[in-house]
Coordinates of C-alpha atoms in Angstrom, one line a residue:
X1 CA -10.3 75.2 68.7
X2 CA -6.5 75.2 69.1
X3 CA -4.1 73.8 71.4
X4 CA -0.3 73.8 70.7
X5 CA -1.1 75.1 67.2
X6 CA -3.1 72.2 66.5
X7 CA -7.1 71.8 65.8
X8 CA -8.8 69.5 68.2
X9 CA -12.0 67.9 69.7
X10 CA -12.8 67.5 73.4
X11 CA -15.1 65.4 74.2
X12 CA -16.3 65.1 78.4
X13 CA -16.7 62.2 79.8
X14 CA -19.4 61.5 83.1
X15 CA -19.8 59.0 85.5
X16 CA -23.3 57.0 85.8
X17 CA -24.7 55.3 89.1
X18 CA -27.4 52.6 88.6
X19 CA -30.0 53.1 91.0
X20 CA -30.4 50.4 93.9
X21 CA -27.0 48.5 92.6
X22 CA -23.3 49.2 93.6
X23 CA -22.3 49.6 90.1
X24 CA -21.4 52.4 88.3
X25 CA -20.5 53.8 84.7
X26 CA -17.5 56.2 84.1
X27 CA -17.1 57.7 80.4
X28 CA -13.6 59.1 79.6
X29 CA -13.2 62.5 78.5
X30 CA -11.4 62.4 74.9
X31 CA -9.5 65.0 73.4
X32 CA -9.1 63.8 69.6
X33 CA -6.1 65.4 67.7
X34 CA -4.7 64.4 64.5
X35 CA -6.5 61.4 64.5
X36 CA -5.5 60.4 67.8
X37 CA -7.6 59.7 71.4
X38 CA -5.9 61.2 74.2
X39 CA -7.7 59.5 77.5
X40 CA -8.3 61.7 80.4
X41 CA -9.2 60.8 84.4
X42 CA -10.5 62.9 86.9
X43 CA -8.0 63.6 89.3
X44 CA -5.2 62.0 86.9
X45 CA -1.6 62.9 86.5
X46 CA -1.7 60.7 83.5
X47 CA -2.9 60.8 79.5
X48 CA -3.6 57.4 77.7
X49 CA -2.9 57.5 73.9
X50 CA -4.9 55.6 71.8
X51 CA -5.8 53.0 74.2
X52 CA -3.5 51.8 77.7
X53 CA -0.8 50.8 76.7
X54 CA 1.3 54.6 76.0
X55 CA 1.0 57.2 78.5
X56 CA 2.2 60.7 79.5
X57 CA 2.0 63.4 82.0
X58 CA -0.5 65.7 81.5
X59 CA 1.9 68.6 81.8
X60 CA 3.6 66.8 79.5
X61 CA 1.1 66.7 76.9
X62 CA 1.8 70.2 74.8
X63 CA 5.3 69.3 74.2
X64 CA 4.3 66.2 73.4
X65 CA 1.6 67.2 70.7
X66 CA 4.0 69.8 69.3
X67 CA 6.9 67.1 68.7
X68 CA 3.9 64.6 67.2

């Protein structure tokens, strides 16, 4: 698949409850491109690259991907 002219991998994230605790598991979707990870939330305005540390908008992230 494409995006921005550029192959990539998506991979969803889910969220797991443990029965009978109050804890619970949330996976990150990844979208890999170019050898990066590109973090998404649910309900998030923002993308983590590679890690925290580095983030953008999401309606930032085309522009972004095209000028990396």
């Amino acid at each position: 698949m494409q995006i921005a002219c550029v192959k990539y991998e998506l991979i969803n994230g889910r969220g797991i409850n443990i029965k009978n605790t109050n804890i619970a598991y949330a996976k990150l979707h990844i979208l890999k491109v170019n050898g990066n990870d590109y973090l998404l939330f649910d309900e998030c305005d923002n993308i983590f690259i590679n890690g925290y540390n580095k983030k953008i908008k999401f309606k930032d992230l085309e522009e972004y991907l095209k000028a990396n």
